[in-house]
Every structure is written in C-alpha cells, then in structure tokens.
mmCIF file of C-alpha atoms and ligand atoms in Angstrom:
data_model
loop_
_atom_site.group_PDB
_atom_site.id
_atom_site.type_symbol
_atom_site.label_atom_id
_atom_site.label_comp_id
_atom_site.label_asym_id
_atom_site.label_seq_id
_atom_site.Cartn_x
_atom_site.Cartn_y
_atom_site.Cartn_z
ATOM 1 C CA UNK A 436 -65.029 88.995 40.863
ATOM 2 C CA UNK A 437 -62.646 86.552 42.382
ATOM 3 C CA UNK A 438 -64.182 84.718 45.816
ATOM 4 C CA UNK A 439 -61.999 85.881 48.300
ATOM 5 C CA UNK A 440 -61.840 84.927 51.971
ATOM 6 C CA UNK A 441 -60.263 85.281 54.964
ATOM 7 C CA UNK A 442 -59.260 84.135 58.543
ATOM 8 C CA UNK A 443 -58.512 86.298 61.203
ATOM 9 C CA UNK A 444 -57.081 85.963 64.072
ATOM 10 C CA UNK A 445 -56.206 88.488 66.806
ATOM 11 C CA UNK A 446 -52.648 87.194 68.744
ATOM 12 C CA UNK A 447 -53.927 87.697 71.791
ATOM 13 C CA UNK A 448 -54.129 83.305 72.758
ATOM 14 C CA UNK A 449 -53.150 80.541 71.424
ATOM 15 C CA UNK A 450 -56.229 78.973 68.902
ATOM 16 C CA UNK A 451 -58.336 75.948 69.942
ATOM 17 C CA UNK A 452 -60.582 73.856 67.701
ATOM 18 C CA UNK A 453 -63.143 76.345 67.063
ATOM 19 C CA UNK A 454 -60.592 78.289 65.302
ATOM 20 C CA UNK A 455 -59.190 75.947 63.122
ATOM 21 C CA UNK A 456 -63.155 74.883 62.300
ATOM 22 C CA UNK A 457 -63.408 78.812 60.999
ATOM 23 C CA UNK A 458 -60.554 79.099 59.132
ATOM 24 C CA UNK A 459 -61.249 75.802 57.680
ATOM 25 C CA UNK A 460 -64.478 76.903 56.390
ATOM 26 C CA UNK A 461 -63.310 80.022 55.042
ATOM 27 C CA UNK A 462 -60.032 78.643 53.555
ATOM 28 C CA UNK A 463 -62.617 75.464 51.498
ATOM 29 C CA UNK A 464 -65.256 78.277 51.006
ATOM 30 C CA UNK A 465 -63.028 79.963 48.806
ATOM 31 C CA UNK A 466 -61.086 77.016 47.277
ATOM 32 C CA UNK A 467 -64.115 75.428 46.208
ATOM 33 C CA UNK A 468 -64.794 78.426 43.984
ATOM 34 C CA UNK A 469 -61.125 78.648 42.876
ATOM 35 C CA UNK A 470 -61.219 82.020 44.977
ATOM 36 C CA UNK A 471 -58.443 83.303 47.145
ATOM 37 C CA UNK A 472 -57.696 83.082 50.947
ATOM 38 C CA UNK A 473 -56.315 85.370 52.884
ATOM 39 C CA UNK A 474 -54.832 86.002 56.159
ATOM 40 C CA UNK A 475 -55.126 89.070 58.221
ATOM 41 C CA UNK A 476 -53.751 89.362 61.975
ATOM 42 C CA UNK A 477 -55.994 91.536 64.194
ATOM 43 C CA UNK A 478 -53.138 92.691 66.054
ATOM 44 C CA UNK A 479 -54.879 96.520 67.417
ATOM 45 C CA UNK A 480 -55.216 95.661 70.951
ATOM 46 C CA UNK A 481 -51.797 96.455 71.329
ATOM 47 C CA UNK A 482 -51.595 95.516 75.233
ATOM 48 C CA UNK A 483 -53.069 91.836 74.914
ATOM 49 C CA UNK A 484 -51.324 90.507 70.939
ATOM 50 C CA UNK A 485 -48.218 89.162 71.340
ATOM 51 C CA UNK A 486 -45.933 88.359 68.580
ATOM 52 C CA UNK A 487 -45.268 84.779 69.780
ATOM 53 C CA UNK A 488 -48.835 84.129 69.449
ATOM 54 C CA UNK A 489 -48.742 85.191 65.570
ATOM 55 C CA UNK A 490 -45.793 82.636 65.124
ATOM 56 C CA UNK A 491 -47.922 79.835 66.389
ATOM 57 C CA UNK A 492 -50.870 80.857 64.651
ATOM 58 C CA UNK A 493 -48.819 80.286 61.206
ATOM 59 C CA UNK A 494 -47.206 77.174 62.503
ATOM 60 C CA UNK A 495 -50.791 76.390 63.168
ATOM 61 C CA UNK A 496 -52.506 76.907 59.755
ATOM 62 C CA UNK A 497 -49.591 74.817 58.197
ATOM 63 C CA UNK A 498 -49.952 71.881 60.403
ATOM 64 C CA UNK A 499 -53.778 71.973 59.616
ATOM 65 C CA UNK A 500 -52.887 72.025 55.783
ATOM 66 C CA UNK A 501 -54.094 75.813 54.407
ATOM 67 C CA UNK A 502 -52.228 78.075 52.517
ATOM 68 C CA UNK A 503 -53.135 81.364 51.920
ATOM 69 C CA UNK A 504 -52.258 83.936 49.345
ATOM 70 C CA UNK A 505 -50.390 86.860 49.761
ATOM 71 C CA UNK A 506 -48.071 88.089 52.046
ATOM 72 C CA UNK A 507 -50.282 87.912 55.859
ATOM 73 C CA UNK A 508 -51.794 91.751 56.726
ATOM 74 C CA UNK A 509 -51.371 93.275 59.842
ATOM 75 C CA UNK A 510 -53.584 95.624 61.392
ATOM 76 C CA UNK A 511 -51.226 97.553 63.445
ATOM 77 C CA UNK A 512 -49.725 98.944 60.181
ATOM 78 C CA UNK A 513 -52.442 99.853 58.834
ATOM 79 C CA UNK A 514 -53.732 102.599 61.659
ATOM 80 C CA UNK A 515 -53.460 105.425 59.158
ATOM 81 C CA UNK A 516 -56.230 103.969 57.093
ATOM 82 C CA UNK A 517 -57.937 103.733 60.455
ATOM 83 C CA UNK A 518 -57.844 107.164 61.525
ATOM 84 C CA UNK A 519 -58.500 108.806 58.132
ATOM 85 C CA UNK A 520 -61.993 106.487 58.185
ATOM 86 C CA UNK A 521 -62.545 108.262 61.682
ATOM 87 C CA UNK A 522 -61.729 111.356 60.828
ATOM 88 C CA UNK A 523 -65.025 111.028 58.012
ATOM 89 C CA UNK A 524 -67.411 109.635 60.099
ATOM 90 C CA UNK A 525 -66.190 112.593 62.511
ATOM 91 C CA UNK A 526 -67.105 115.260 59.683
ATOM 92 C CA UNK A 527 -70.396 113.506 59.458
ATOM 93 C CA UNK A 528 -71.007 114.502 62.800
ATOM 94 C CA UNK A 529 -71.777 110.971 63.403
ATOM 95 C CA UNK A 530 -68.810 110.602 66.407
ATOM 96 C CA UNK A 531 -68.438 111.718 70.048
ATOM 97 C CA UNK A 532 -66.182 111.182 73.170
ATOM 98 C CA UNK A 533 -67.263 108.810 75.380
ATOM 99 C CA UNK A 534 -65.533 109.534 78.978
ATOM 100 C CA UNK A 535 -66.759 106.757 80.881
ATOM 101 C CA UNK A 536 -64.765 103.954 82.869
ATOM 102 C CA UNK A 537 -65.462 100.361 82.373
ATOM 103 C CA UNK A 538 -67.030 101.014 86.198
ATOM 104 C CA UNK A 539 -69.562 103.667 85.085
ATOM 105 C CA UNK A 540 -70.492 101.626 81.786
ATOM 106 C CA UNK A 541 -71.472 98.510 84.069
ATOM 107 C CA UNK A 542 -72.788 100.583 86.500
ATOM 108 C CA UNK A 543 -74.941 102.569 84.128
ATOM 109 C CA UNK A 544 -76.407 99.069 82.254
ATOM 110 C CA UNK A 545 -77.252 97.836 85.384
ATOM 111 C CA UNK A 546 -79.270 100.580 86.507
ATOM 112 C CA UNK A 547 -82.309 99.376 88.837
ATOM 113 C CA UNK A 548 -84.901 100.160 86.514
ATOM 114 C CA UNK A 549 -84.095 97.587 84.291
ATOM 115 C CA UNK A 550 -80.656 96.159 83.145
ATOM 116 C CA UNK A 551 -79.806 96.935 79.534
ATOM 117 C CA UNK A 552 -77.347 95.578 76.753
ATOM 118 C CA UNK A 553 -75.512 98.467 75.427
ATOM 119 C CA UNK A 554 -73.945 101.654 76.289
ATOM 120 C CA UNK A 555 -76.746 104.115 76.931
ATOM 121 C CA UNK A 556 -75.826 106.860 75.340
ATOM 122 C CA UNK A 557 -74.541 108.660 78.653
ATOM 123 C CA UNK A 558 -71.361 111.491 76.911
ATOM 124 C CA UNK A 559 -74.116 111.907 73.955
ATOM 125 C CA UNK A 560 -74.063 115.494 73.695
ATOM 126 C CA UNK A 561 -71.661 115.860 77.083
ATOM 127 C CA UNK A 562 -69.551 118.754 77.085
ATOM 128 C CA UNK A 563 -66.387 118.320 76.133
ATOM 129 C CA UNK A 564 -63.747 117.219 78.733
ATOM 130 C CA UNK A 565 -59.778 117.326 78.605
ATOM 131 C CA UNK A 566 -59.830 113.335 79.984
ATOM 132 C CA UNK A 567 -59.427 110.442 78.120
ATOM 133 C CA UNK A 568 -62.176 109.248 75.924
ATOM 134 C CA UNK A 569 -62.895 106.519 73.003
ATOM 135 C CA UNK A 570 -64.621 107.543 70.268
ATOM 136 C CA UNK A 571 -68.437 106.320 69.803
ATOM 137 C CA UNK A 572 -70.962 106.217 66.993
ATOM 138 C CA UNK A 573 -74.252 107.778 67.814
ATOM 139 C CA UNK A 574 -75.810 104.984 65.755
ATOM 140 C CA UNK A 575 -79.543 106.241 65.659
ATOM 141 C CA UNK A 576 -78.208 109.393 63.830
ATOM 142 C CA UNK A 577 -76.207 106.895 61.545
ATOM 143 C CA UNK A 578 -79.025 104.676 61.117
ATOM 144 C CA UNK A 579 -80.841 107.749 60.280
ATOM 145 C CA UNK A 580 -78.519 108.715 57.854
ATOM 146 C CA UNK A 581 -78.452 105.169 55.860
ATOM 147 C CA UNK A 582 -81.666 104.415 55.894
ATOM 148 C CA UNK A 583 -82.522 100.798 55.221
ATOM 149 C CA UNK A 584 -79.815 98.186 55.109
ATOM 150 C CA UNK A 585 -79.381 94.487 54.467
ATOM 151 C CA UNK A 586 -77.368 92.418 53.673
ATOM 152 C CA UNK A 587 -77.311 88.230 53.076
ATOM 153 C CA UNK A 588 -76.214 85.322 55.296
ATOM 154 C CA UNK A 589 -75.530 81.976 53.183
ATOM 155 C CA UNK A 590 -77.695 83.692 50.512
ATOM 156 C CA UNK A 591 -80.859 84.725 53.040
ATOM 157 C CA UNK A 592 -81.768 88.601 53.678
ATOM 158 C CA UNK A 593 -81.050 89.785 56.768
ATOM 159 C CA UNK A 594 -82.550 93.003 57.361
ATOM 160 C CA UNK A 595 -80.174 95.213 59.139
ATOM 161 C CA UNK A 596 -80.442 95.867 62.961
ATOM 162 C CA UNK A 597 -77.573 97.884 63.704
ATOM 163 C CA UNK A 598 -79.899 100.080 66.991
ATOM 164 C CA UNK A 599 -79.791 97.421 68.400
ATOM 165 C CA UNK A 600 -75.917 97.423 69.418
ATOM 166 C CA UNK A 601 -76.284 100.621 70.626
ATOM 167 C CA UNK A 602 -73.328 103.391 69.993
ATOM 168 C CA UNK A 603 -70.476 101.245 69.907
ATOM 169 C CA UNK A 604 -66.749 102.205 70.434
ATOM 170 C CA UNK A 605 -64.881 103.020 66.764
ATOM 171 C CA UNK A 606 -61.608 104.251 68.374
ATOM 172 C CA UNK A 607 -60.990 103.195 71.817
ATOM 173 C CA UNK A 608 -59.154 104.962 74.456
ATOM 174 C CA UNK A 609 -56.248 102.805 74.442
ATOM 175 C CA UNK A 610 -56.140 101.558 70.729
ATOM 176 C CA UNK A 611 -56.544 104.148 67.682
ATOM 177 C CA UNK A 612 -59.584 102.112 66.310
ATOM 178 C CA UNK A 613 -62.031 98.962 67.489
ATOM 179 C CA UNK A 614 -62.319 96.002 65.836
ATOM 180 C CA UNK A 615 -65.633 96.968 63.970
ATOM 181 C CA UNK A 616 -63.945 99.766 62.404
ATOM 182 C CA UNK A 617 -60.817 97.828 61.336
ATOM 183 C CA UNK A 618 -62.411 94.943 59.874
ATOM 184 C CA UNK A 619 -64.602 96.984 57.756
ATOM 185 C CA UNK A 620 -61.987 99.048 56.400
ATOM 186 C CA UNK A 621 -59.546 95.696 55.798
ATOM 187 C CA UNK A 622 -62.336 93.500 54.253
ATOM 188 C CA UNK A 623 -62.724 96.339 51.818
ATOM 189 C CA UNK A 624 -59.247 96.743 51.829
ATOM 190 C CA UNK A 625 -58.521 93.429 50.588
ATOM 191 C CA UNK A 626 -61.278 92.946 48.379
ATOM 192 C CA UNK A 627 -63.062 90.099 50.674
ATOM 193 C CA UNK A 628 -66.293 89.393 48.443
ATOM 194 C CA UNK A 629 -67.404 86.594 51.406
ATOM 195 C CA UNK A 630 -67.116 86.995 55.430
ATOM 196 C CA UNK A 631 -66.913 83.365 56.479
ATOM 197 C CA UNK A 632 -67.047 83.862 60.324
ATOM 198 C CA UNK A 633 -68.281 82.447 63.516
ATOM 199 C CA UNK A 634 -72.332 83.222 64.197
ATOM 200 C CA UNK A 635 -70.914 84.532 67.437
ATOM 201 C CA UNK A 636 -70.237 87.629 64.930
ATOM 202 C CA UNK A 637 -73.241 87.818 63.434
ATOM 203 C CA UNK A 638 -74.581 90.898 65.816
ATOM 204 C CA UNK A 639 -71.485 92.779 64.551
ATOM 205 C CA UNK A 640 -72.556 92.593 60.970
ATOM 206 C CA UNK A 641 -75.184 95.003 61.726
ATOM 207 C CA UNK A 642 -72.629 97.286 62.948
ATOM 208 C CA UNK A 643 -69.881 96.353 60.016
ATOM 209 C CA UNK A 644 -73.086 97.155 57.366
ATOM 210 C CA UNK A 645 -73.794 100.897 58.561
ATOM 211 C CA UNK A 646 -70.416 101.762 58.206
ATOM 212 C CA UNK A 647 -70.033 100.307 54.916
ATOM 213 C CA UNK A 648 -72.989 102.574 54.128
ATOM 214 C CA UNK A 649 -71.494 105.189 55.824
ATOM 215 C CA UNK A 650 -68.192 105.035 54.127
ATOM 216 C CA UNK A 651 -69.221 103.596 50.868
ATOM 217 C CA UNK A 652 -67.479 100.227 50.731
ATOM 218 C CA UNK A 653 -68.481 97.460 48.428
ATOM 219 C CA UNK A 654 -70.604 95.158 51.016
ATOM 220 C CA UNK A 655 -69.762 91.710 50.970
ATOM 221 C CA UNK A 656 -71.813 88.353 51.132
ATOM 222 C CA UNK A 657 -71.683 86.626 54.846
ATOM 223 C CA UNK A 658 -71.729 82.971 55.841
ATOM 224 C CA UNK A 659 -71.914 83.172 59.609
ATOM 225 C CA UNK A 660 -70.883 79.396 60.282
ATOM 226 C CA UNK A 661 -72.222 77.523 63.922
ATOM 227 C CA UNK A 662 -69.726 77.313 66.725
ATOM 228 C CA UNK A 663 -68.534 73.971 67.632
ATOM 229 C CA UNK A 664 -69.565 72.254 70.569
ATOM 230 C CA UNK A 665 -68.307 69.722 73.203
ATOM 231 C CA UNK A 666 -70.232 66.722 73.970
ATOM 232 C CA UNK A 667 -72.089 68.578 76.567
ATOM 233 C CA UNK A 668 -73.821 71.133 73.971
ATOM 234 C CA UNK A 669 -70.670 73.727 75.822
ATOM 235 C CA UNK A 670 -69.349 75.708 73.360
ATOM 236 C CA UNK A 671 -65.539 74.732 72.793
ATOM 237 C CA UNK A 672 -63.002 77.452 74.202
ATOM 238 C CA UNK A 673 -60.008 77.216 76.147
ATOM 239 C CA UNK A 674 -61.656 77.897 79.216
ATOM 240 C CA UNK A 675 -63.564 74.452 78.835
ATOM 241 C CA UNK A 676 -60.333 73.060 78.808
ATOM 242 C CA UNK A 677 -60.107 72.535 75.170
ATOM 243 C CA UNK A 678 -56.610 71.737 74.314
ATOM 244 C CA UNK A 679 -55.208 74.260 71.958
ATOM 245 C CA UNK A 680 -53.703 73.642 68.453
ATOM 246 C CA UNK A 681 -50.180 73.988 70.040
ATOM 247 C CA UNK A 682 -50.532 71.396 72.170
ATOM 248 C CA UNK A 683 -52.051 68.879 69.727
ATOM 249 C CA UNK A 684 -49.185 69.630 67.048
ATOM 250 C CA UNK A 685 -46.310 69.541 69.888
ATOM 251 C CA UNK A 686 -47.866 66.333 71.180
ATOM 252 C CA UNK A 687 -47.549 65.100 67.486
ATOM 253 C CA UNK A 688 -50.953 65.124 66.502
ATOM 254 C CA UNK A 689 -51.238 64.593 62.454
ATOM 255 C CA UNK A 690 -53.125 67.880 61.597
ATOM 256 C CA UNK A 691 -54.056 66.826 58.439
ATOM 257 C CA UNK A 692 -56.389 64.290 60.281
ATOM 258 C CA UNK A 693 -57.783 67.285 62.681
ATOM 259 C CA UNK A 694 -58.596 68.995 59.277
ATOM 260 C CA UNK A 695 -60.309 65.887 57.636
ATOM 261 C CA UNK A 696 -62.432 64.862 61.143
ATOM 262 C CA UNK A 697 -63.428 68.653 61.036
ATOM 263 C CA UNK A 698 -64.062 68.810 57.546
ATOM 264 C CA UNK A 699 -66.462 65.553 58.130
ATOM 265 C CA UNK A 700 -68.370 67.334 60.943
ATOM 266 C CA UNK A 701 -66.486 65.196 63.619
ATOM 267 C CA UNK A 702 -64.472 66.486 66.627
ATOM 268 C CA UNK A 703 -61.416 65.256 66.288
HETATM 269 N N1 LIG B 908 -60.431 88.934 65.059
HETATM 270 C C1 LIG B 908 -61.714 88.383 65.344
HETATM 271 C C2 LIG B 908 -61.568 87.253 66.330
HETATM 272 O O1 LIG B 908 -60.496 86.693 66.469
HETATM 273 C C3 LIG B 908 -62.424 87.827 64.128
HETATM 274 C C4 LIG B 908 -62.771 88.869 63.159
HETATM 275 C C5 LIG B 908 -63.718 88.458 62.050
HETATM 276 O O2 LIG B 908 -63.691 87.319 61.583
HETATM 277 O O3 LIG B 908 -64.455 89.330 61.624
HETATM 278 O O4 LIG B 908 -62.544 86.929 66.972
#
C-alpha cells in the first residue's frame, strides 16, 4: 500500500515554525518512501476558521517548498460522513448528551476532593433534557466493547489507554462533530497508512484507536514527532512571540532556507 501522509491544519491562526516543522516531517516521511502527501483543512470549528487563514496556509506550504497531491480536503464538506459515523456509535449505545457549560465542566474537575483531568462523567445516564448538549462517548463501555488495543509509534507498541481521556466530546454543541471524530473518519477516508503528527497528539491516539475499533477502520502506523523549542526549552507558539510564516515570507524570508535549517534540526 502506497505511504500516504498528511498535514493538517485547522484555519483558525496563522502557522508558526512548529507547523511548518510538522508538515515538513510528514511531507519527507512520505517522499522518502515515494508515498503521497496530502492536505486536509480542519475547518469544523466553524466560529474560529477563517477562509483567509486557509489562503495563507497554501501560500505558506509553497514558500516552504511542499507539494501535495490531490485536490486539498475540507472538513466542513464532509459533515455527512460525520454524522452517519455518529449516528453508529449512537446505535451502539456507546453516546449520550452531555448538558454541561464550560462553567460546570471546570467547576466539576476542580471539585475539592481532588482536581481531576477529564470530564467526570456527570449527564452519564441523566435524563434527557430539551437544552443544548454535545454528544459524548462513555468510553469505559467502549473500551469494554474493544477490548485490547494498540497500536505503534515510529515502529514501538503502544498499548492503548484510551480511559484515561475520559468520555470525550464526538459532536459538540456548536459543531456537528469534534476533531477526534473527524480525523478518524478522514485518515480512513483518505487512505493515510502513517499519522506524522506533533507528540502533543499523542494522548488523542488513544481516543482516535477505539473508534477505529469501534467503526472498523484500517488503523494506521503513527510517528508522533517532538515539538520544537526556543532557546529557553519554551515550546515555540505564537504566544512566545514566535513570528509566524506570514511574516517571515512577507518580510522576504527565502523559505526554502527555513525548510533546509529545519530539515537539519536547526531553528532557522
Ligand atoms: N488539526 C489539528 C491541529 O491543527 C491537527 C490534527 C492532526 O494532525 O491529527 O492541531
């Protein structure tokens, strides 16, 4: 089967270095194997991606030098697929309504008897409510229902922990599916044999496993690639006052030469 990669992005910023260090890595991860590269704009979060961002992301990829094959795939027209994945894990009797506000969510992981780090399972089993609601996995009775998972990262087993995220959101209140749903369904979609992403998603792979399981997708191999850091050991993001991509190709920056000094393990 054809190596086949991907980058994507969601329009909802510009992209700094860190970005162009993924899709770097994914774009030469598949070249080197005379695989295919694709690109896929996670445009759900229909309130925060903005068109003008998606222009600037392809302006972006060309000045750093990667092609990719295919015409670009964007998740907001692809919703149906979406909603008839929810609509299975629904008959499995794997879903319910989650009514809480962001408020009650923090309140309820902050409780005094020890913080935790995921939803605790508060609307499990609530009666139903005419409010609005998101749509949540009850992940113990999917984990249940799987059994044993793994899956490999750069070649290594990884033996799946998907309890640990707790029952995370599938469709959310104001978008007709979450990003763990959507990116399952695409990467099968688009026949991705290799998820070369940032380690800051390696938690989500749990997640993105059980519902391959779930919905009987081919599972792919993952190379969860480090996150670039400043000087100081920060982790680079705009809000370390990284300069975006934008700004380095407006202020005539050769992107080829960001590419290479990446490529070499340098910060440009
Ligand atoms: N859209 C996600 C992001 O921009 C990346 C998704 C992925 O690589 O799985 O963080």
């Amino acid at each position: 089967m054809t190596v086949t990669t991907r980058f994507a992005p969601s329009p909802t910023g510009r992209l700094h270095m860190g970005h162009a260090f993924s899709a770097i890595t994914a774009h030469d991860h598949a070249r080197a194997r005379g695989g295919r590269f694709l690109l896929r704009i996670e445009d759900i979060d229909g309130t925060r991606s903005r068109a003008e961002h998606v222009e600037t992301i392809v302006a972006d990829l060309r000045w750093l030098g990667l092609a990719w094959d295919g015409d670009m795939v964007w998740q907001s027209a692809r919703l149906d697929h979406y909603a008839a994945a929810l609509e299975r894990l629904r008959a499995l009797g794997l879903l319910y309504r989650c009514y809480c506000t962001r408020a009650e969510i923090a309140e309820a992981m902050s409780a005094p008897h020890g913080a935790v780090a995921v939803y605790p399972g508060t609307c499990r089993g609530a009666p139903r409510r005419d409010a609005p609601h998101c749509w949540r996995i009850d992940m113990a009775a999917a984990v249940a229902r799987c059994g044993d998972l793994s899956w490999t990262d750069h070649g290594g087993r990884v033996a799946n922990e998907a309890l640990a995220q707790g029952d995370v959101v599938l469709a959310r209140k104001d978008a007709p599916a979450s990003y763990h749903l959507a990116v399952t369904i695409d990467d099968a979609a688009q026949g991705v044999t290799d998820v070369v992403r940032g380690v800051d998603l390696f938690e989500a792979t749990h997640v993105h496993r059980v519902l391959q399981a779930l919905l009987g997708l081919p599972v792919p191999r993952w190379h969860h690639h480090a996150l670039l850091t400043g000087a100081d050991g920060q982790r680079l993001a705009k809000r370390h006052g990284a300069p975006t991509l934008a700004a380095l190709r407006e202020a005539g920056v050769d992107g080829a030469a960001v590419a290479a000094a990446l490529r070499a393990g340098r910060l440009p």
